[in-house]
Amino acid sequence: MKEVFARDLLHQEVVASNEPVFLTGWVKTIRRGAHFSFLELNDGTDLRNIQIVLGEKLPNYQAVTKLNLSATIKVTGQIALTPKAQQPLEIHADQIDILGQSAADYPLQKKQHSLEFLRTQAHLRPRTATFYAVFKIRSLAAMAVHEFFQKRHFVYVNTPIITSSDSEGAGEMFKVTALDLNHLPQDAQGQVDFQQDFFKKPTNLTVSGQLPDEGFTLAFRDTYTFGPAFRAENSHTGRHTAEFWMIEPEMAFVDLAAMLPVEEQLIKYVINQVFLKGQEELTFLNDNVDSDLIAKLKATTTSDFAVISYDRAIALLQAAPQTFTYPVKWGMGLQSEHERYLCEQVFQRPTFVTDYPEAIKAFYMRRNDDGKTVAAADLLVPGIGELVGGSQREERPDILAEKIASAQLNAAEYQWYLDLRRYGETVHSGFGLGFERLIMFLTGMTNIRDVVPYPRTPGEAEF
């Protein structure tokens, strides 16, 4: 007798009527009857449940029908095809073994739970249909990202989680130390003596793998990182978490104009792979979370992304018929309301905004010939705003050194980064794609906390 799985049964891959089989899983619902009962079983391999038909002749019929939700069982029985019913088949049970009990106070009873409540049950919420779909799509999207780059011969680089430098120059970093916080050593100036710490200097959790990745790009040509990043930003919006995952490719001999098609191709590839392998989950989310989800994703794969300059973006915003919370002027960083207006109202598709003012962008971005803007581009998508940020990197060592000084960064900490320019400088570009924002776009979820398995936000670090 063979074990079968819902993913195979429900997709008609290994189905034969009256074939004896067994399967294991969790009880989702029980409809009790005097002589027959119907049990819904989920085995974790598919969004949908398998219906189990129980007869009173089962030796443990009463015990099984009194099981609490989420109890684990092994069902031995025969497949019965039911083409005229809502489900394509059911299992007529000959034997049910109770593998594990579930307490009566199981929090996820068969009723509608709010997303806010489910965040307090992050360890259990993958058992709900919504979060099963979300995290299945997250898994498919992650694999698609790797497939995209591997097919194009990019080298996957694991960059450090602990670092002594700040890639963004923002200073919003989590400090890492092995010192006793109740008895901090001090130097002659009364400051914390990091010479006595593990790394002999101040260190932090990284905000980006970009800078160390560039070192590999200038050896392997095309590389990418895909890993966690951290930012100690006291933000309570639905788009920010303190711990997140970043996709960061770097490409040598590629300028800004040549980089943008790679971003577009990546987004479209991931969407197409999710359509191919996660159609069931997308359909569920379209029916229950965002009724425009599938149409939006299909439109994204079939349209050319718009490209406009920052100058034109400002002009369009200033001419907008609506009033923004944040007044628009040249030199400002675009807010979410501005980004969404451009891609949702003006262009109605993903939109690249290029050539931002140098003063509001990171030090490593290449200065344009106008002396006031940089060769940078943000990709704005409907429903989210900024999804990707990228730039051509400053390859000229003298200008890079000047920009490091202007950002008031410790020049000694960035000497190795300058060496990359001194020893074989070349044009190169890269971008950072926030993976959680991509999952929001793919699932229609509007709060980033609902696409992260265990979200880390200000004041929240449970599980």
XYZ file of C-alpha atoms in Angstrom:
463
model
C 0.000 0.000 0.000
C 1.424 3.368 -0.963
C 1.275 6.782 0.634
C -0.410 9.437 -1.483
C -0.382 13.210 -1.266
C -3.023 15.835 -1.948
C -0.809 17.582 -4.503
C -0.895 14.426 -6.639
C -4.476 13.343 -5.975
C -6.042 16.716 -6.701
C -4.052 17.244 -9.859
C -5.066 13.847 -11.232
C -1.519 12.521 -11.425
C -1.909 9.255 -9.479
C -5.596 8.519 -9.198
C -7.344 5.171 -9.638
C -10.764 4.444 -8.175
C -10.861 1.784 -5.428
C -7.074 1.807 -5.128
C -6.048 1.196 -1.482
C -3.877 4.042 -0.186
C -2.917 5.884 2.968
C -2.252 9.527 3.704
C -1.355 11.581 6.762
C -2.264 15.101 7.777
C -4.181 17.475 10.008
C -7.896 17.606 10.700
C -9.375 20.826 9.278
C -13.100 20.205 9.845
C -15.441 17.399 10.923
C -19.121 17.166 10.036
C -20.507 14.574 12.413
C -23.405 12.245 11.668
C -24.999 9.311 13.405
C -23.815 6.742 10.888
C -21.477 8.656 8.604
C -19.170 11.622 9.109
C -17.130 13.737 6.743
C -13.641 14.878 7.709
C -11.550 17.432 5.827
C -7.856 16.572 5.909
C -4.977 18.808 4.847
C -1.608 17.135 4.388
C 0.419 20.303 3.752
C 1.121 19.564 0.090
C -1.789 21.497 -1.396
C -3.991 24.466 -0.580
C -7.076 22.270 -0.848
C -8.229 19.596 1.600
C -9.061 15.942 0.973
C -12.503 14.767 2.070
C -12.492 11.598 4.150
C -15.706 9.599 4.528
C -16.001 7.775 7.864
C -18.468 5.001 8.558
C -19.712 3.992 11.983
C -18.146 0.558 11.500
C -14.714 2.061 12.178
C -13.618 0.654 15.558
C -12.650 4.153 16.798
C -15.455 6.042 15.027
C -16.547 7.913 18.148
C -12.999 8.890 19.109
C -12.206 10.143 15.615
C -15.372 12.203 15.295
C -14.585 13.897 18.599
C -11.101 14.992 17.555
C -10.286 18.685 17.850
C -9.196 20.745 14.875
C -5.548 20.248 13.896
C -5.258 16.761 15.381
C -2.984 14.577 13.247
C -4.173 11.306 11.760
C -3.244 8.563 9.317
C -6.050 7.525 7.002
C -6.047 4.133 5.283
C -8.740 3.566 2.703
C -9.768 3.613 -0.936
C -9.996 6.392 -3.486
C -13.498 7.129 -4.723
C -13.811 9.436 -7.731
C -16.561 12.062 -7.424
C -16.492 14.002 -10.715
C -19.969 15.482 -10.178
C -19.195 16.783 -6.700
C -17.318 19.947 -5.710
C -14.198 17.900 -5.012
C -12.869 15.461 -7.684
C -12.419 12.580 -5.261
C -12.702 11.450 -1.670
C -11.204 8.734 0.490
C -13.448 6.082 2.001
C -11.692 5.232 5.245
C -11.114 1.629 6.318
C -8.901 2.618 9.236
C -7.905 5.823 10.973
C -4.930 6.004 13.318
C -4.774 8.974 15.659
C -1.151 10.164 15.542
C -1.404 13.309 17.660
C -4.015 15.154 19.668
C -4.825 18.864 19.501
C -6.007 20.859 22.520
C -9.569 22.189 22.558
C -8.311 25.776 22.799
C -6.644 25.641 19.367
C -6.753 29.342 18.379
C -7.672 28.935 14.695
C -11.228 27.700 14.816
C -13.357 27.525 11.662
C -14.267 31.191 11.413
C -12.931 34.359 9.859
C -9.919 35.713 11.707
C -8.542 39.217 11.177
C -5.041 39.657 9.797
C -4.171 41.593 12.959
C -5.148 38.633 15.137
C -3.263 36.205 12.935
C -0.082 38.247 13.333
C -0.224 37.342 17.023
C -0.332 33.697 15.934
C 2.551 33.832 13.474
C 3.569 30.273 14.347
C 0.096 28.981 13.440
C -1.075 31.272 10.645
C 0.545 29.227 7.815
C -2.250 26.727 8.531
C -4.856 29.193 7.254
C -5.649 29.199 3.539
C -4.608 32.832 3.066
C -1.173 32.437 4.582
C -0.652 29.023 3.029
C -1.123 30.750 -0.343
C 1.084 33.729 0.554
C 4.017 31.676 1.804
C 3.748 29.127 -1.009
C 4.065 32.019 -3.469
C 6.989 33.400 -1.466
C 8.751 30.051 -1.850
C 8.027 29.881 -5.584
C 9.209 33.457 -6.090
C 12.481 32.823 -4.238
C 13.229 29.832 -6.425
C 12.339 31.833 -9.543
C 14.814 34.571 -8.560
C 17.638 32.048 -8.340
C 16.565 30.412 -11.609
C 16.564 33.765 -13.402
C 20.123 34.617 -12.420
C 21.520 31.101 -12.726
C 20.173 30.798 -16.281
C 22.071 33.990 -17.080
C 25.298 32.711 -15.494
C 25.320 35.094 -12.539
C 27.436 33.916 -9.608
C 25.596 33.713 -6.277
C 27.589 35.415 -3.507
C 26.970 35.114 0.244
C 27.935 38.498 1.658
C 28.517 39.231 5.377
C 25.680 39.739 7.839
C 28.012 41.454 10.324
C 29.847 44.505 8.982
C 31.831 47.518 10.117
C 30.639 49.714 7.221
C 27.311 51.293 6.314
C 26.366 50.661 2.689
C 23.750 53.397 2.645
C 25.471 55.927 4.888
C 22.185 56.276 6.771
C 23.423 55.302 10.220
C 20.208 53.400 11.040
C 21.907 50.118 11.901
C 21.631 47.504 14.629
C 24.826 47.331 16.663
C 26.517 43.987 17.229
C 28.616 43.462 20.347
C 29.868 40.783 22.703
C 30.518 43.321 25.462
C 28.707 43.118 28.787
C 26.132 45.888 28.411
C 25.916 46.306 32.172
C 29.658 46.887 32.484
C 30.843 48.587 29.314
C 34.597 49.250 29.152
C 35.603 52.842 28.452
C 38.593 54.405 26.763
C 40.523 57.495 27.927
C 37.871 59.784 26.406
C 35.053 58.074 28.287
C 33.709 56.390 25.162
C 32.964 52.691 24.802
C 36.274 50.892 24.265
C 35.521 48.678 21.299
C 39.120 47.463 21.327
C 37.895 45.101 24.009
C 35.003 43.878 21.888
C 35.002 40.708 19.776
C 35.915 42.420 16.475
C 38.052 45.165 18.076
C 35.873 47.818 16.422
C 32.192 48.868 16.229
C 30.159 46.456 14.094
C 26.563 46.268 12.913
C 24.055 44.081 11.136
C 24.239 44.845 7.435
C 21.702 47.007 5.609
C 22.859 45.691 2.221
C 25.188 43.182 0.614
C 25.903 45.491 -2.300
C 29.355 46.814 -1.452
C 31.025 43.454 -0.775
C 29.185 42.001 -3.766
C 30.893 44.563 -5.994
C 34.231 42.988 -5.113
C 33.051 39.732 -6.678
C 31.444 41.475 -9.655
C 34.825 42.874 -10.659
C 36.116 39.294 -10.789
C 33.128 37.245 -11.998
C 31.462 39.983 -14.079
C 27.833 39.192 -13.107
C 26.957 38.343 -9.507
C 24.035 38.570 -7.093
C 23.225 38.295 -3.426
C 19.930 37.166 -1.944
C 19.895 37.410 1.805
C 18.694 39.175 4.934
C 19.287 42.840 5.700
C 18.478 44.913 8.759
C 17.578 48.513 9.427
C 16.952 50.083 12.848
C 14.342 52.421 11.431
C 11.509 53.346 13.804
C 8.932 53.057 11.051
C 5.379 51.853 11.591
C 4.208 51.852 7.984
C 2.841 48.845 6.139
C 5.934 48.817 3.864
C 8.797 48.598 6.371
C 10.225 45.958 8.667
C 13.461 45.912 10.637
C 14.493 42.586 9.089
C 13.950 41.963 5.392
C 15.438 40.133 2.415
C 17.184 41.818 -0.482
C 17.977 40.657 -4.014
C 21.059 42.553 -5.160
C 22.664 41.817 -8.543
C 25.739 43.639 -9.794
C 26.886 43.679 -13.418
C 30.262 44.755 -14.798
C 30.497 46.609 -18.134
C 26.818 47.577 -17.798
C 25.589 51.165 -17.537
C 22.273 52.422 -16.167
C 20.416 52.163 -19.482
C 21.494 48.543 -19.954
C 20.557 47.645 -16.364
C 16.876 48.624 -16.575
C 15.879 45.805 -18.978
C 17.388 43.272 -16.545
C 15.121 44.560 -13.772
C 12.096 44.366 -16.055
C 12.977 40.856 -17.230
C 13.457 39.669 -13.638
C 10.051 40.940 -12.480
C 8.304 39.388 -15.475
C 10.137 36.083 -15.090
C 9.157 35.730 -11.440
C 5.509 36.555 -12.198
C 5.393 34.024 -15.029
C 6.890 31.308 -12.838
C 4.324 31.984 -10.126
C 1.563 31.744 -12.746
C 3.047 28.464 -13.924
C 3.512 26.839 -10.519
C 1.166 28.724 -8.190
C -2.009 29.236 -10.195
C -4.155 27.710 -7.458
C -2.747 30.054 -4.827
C -3.058 33.093 -7.102
C -6.678 32.241 -7.835
C -7.441 31.927 -4.128
C -5.844 35.284 -3.369
C -7.593 36.894 -6.312
C -10.935 35.590 -4.988
C -10.329 36.424 -1.341
C -7.738 39.212 -1.002
C -7.450 41.358 -4.161
C -9.930 40.869 -7.003
C -7.609 42.713 -9.420
C -4.526 40.654 -8.589
C -4.398 38.343 -11.591
C -5.312 41.109 -14.047
C -2.606 43.355 -12.567
C 0.068 40.657 -12.801
C -0.885 39.702 -16.356
C -0.784 43.353 -17.386
C 2.686 43.648 -15.857
C 4.019 40.766 -17.922
C 2.574 42.064 -21.185
C 3.355 45.783 -20.963
C 6.614 47.653 -21.457
C 7.660 49.482 -18.304
C 7.608 53.268 -18.544
C 10.842 55.269 -18.165
C 10.885 58.931 -17.115
C 13.449 61.255 -15.580
C 13.155 62.673 -12.084
C 12.753 66.108 -13.653
C 9.722 64.942 -15.608
C 8.319 63.147 -12.582
C 8.431 66.366 -10.571
C 6.746 68.270 -13.413
C 3.971 65.658 -13.640
C 3.416 65.737 -9.895
C 3.307 69.513 -9.785
C 0.722 69.471 -12.573
C -1.379 66.774 -10.889
C -5.078 67.607 -10.351
C -4.901 66.303 -6.787
C -3.315 67.702 -3.636
C -0.574 65.651 -2.000
C 0.126 65.428 1.721
C 3.778 66.192 0.953
C 4.142 69.267 -1.316
C 6.203 68.585 -4.426
C 9.418 70.433 -5.194
C 12.617 69.618 -7.035
C 15.241 68.056 -4.775
C 12.880 66.136 -2.516
C 12.701 62.373 -2.160
C 9.490 61.025 -3.625
C 6.966 59.809 -1.060
C 4.762 56.756 -1.488
C 1.808 58.905 -2.538
C 3.904 60.469 -5.313
C 5.274 57.142 -6.484
C 1.853 55.510 -6.626
C 0.314 58.472 -8.447
C 2.921 58.209 -11.184
C 2.649 54.451 -11.780
C -1.067 54.056 -11.017
C -2.650 57.244 -12.363
C -0.283 58.619 -14.988
C 1.304 55.544 -16.583
C -0.858 52.732 -15.150
C 2.059 50.294 -15.222
C 5.471 49.823 -13.609
C 7.538 52.976 -14.071
C 11.255 53.707 -13.860
C 12.232 57.133 -12.531
C 15.846 57.992 -13.360
C 18.501 60.608 -12.596
C 17.674 61.695 -9.054
C 19.337 64.643 -7.294
C 22.715 63.606 -5.939
C 21.972 65.115 -2.523
C 19.223 62.584 -1.736
C 20.962 59.457 -2.989
C 23.718 57.195 -1.649
C 27.390 58.050 -2.028
C 28.223 55.154 -4.370
C 25.923 56.309 -7.192
C 27.640 57.722 -10.281
C 27.540 61.495 -10.624
C 26.050 62.646 -13.916
C 27.770 65.198 -16.121
C 25.324 67.901 -14.990
C 27.028 67.792 -11.551
C 23.717 67.735 -9.662
C 22.109 64.360 -10.400
C 23.213 60.728 -10.283
C 22.701 57.803 -12.654
C 20.093 56.166 -10.429
C 16.712 54.594 -11.111
C 13.825 53.524 -8.886
C 11.176 51.151 -10.182
C 7.669 52.095 -9.026
C 4.851 49.548 -9.221
C 1.097 49.896 -8.664
C -0.119 49.201 -5.162
C 3.376 49.375 -3.656
C 5.336 52.379 -4.860
C 9.094 51.814 -4.912
C 9.970 48.162 -5.491
C 13.537 48.417 -6.782
C 16.316 50.933 -6.340
C 19.449 50.823 -8.452
C 22.196 52.831 -10.049
C 25.307 52.891 -12.102
C 28.102 52.761 -9.550
C 30.685 55.542 -9.272
C 33.783 53.963 -10.843
C 36.041 57.081 -10.732
C 38.201 56.808 -7.593
C 38.737 60.540 -7.119
C 35.022 61.375 -7.295
C 34.141 58.379 -5.096
C 36.653 59.522 -2.469
C 35.110 62.998 -2.570
C 31.606 61.567 -2.118
C 32.716 59.401 0.824
C 34.132 62.492 2.498
C 30.998 64.531 1.773
C 28.878 61.812 3.376
C 31.114 62.105 6.481
C 31.977 58.414 6.345
C 35.165 56.979 7.803
C 37.510 56.929 4.817
C 39.641 54.151 6.312
C 36.604 51.851 6.457
C 36.071 52.321 2.729
C 39.646 52.019 1.521
C 38.984 48.516 0.229
C 36.018 49.886 -1.742
C 38.249 52.529 -3.306
C 40.792 49.803 -4.130
C 38.188 48.183 -6.394
C 38.366 51.359 -8.492
C 42.144 51.706 -8.280
C 42.783 48.143 -9.431
C 40.861 47.727 -12.673
C 38.067 50.276 -12.659
C 35.183 49.781 -15.063
C 31.600 50.821 -15.577
C 29.287 48.635 -13.498
C 25.718 48.821 -12.242
C 23.400 47.073 -9.837
C 20.099 47.240 -8.033
C 18.389 46.161 -4.843
C 14.959 44.567 -4.950
C 13.073 44.303 -1.667
C 11.841 40.713 -1.678
C 8.959 41.326 0.732
C 7.628 44.169 -1.409
C 7.786 41.864 -4.404
C 5.713 39.305 -2.475
C 3.187 42.024 -1.613
C 2.925 42.784 -5.317
C 2.523 39.075 -6.158
C -0.105 38.345 -3.504
C -2.138 41.536 -3.143
C -1.348 41.749 0.567
C -1.177 45.379 1.692
C 0.898 45.055 4.869
C 4.476 43.809 4.760
C 3.938 42.043 8.095
C 1.681 39.606 6.265
C 4.300 38.393 3.778
C 7.082 37.802 6.333
C 7.008 34.489 8.243
C 7.959 36.144 11.551
C 8.007 39.930 11.115
C 10.394 42.154 13.071
C 9.050 45.673 13.599
C 9.511 48.315 16.339
C 8.558 46.710 19.639
C 7.837 43.328 18.025
C 10.355 40.480 18.087
C 8.280 37.495 19.176
C 8.751 33.938 17.970
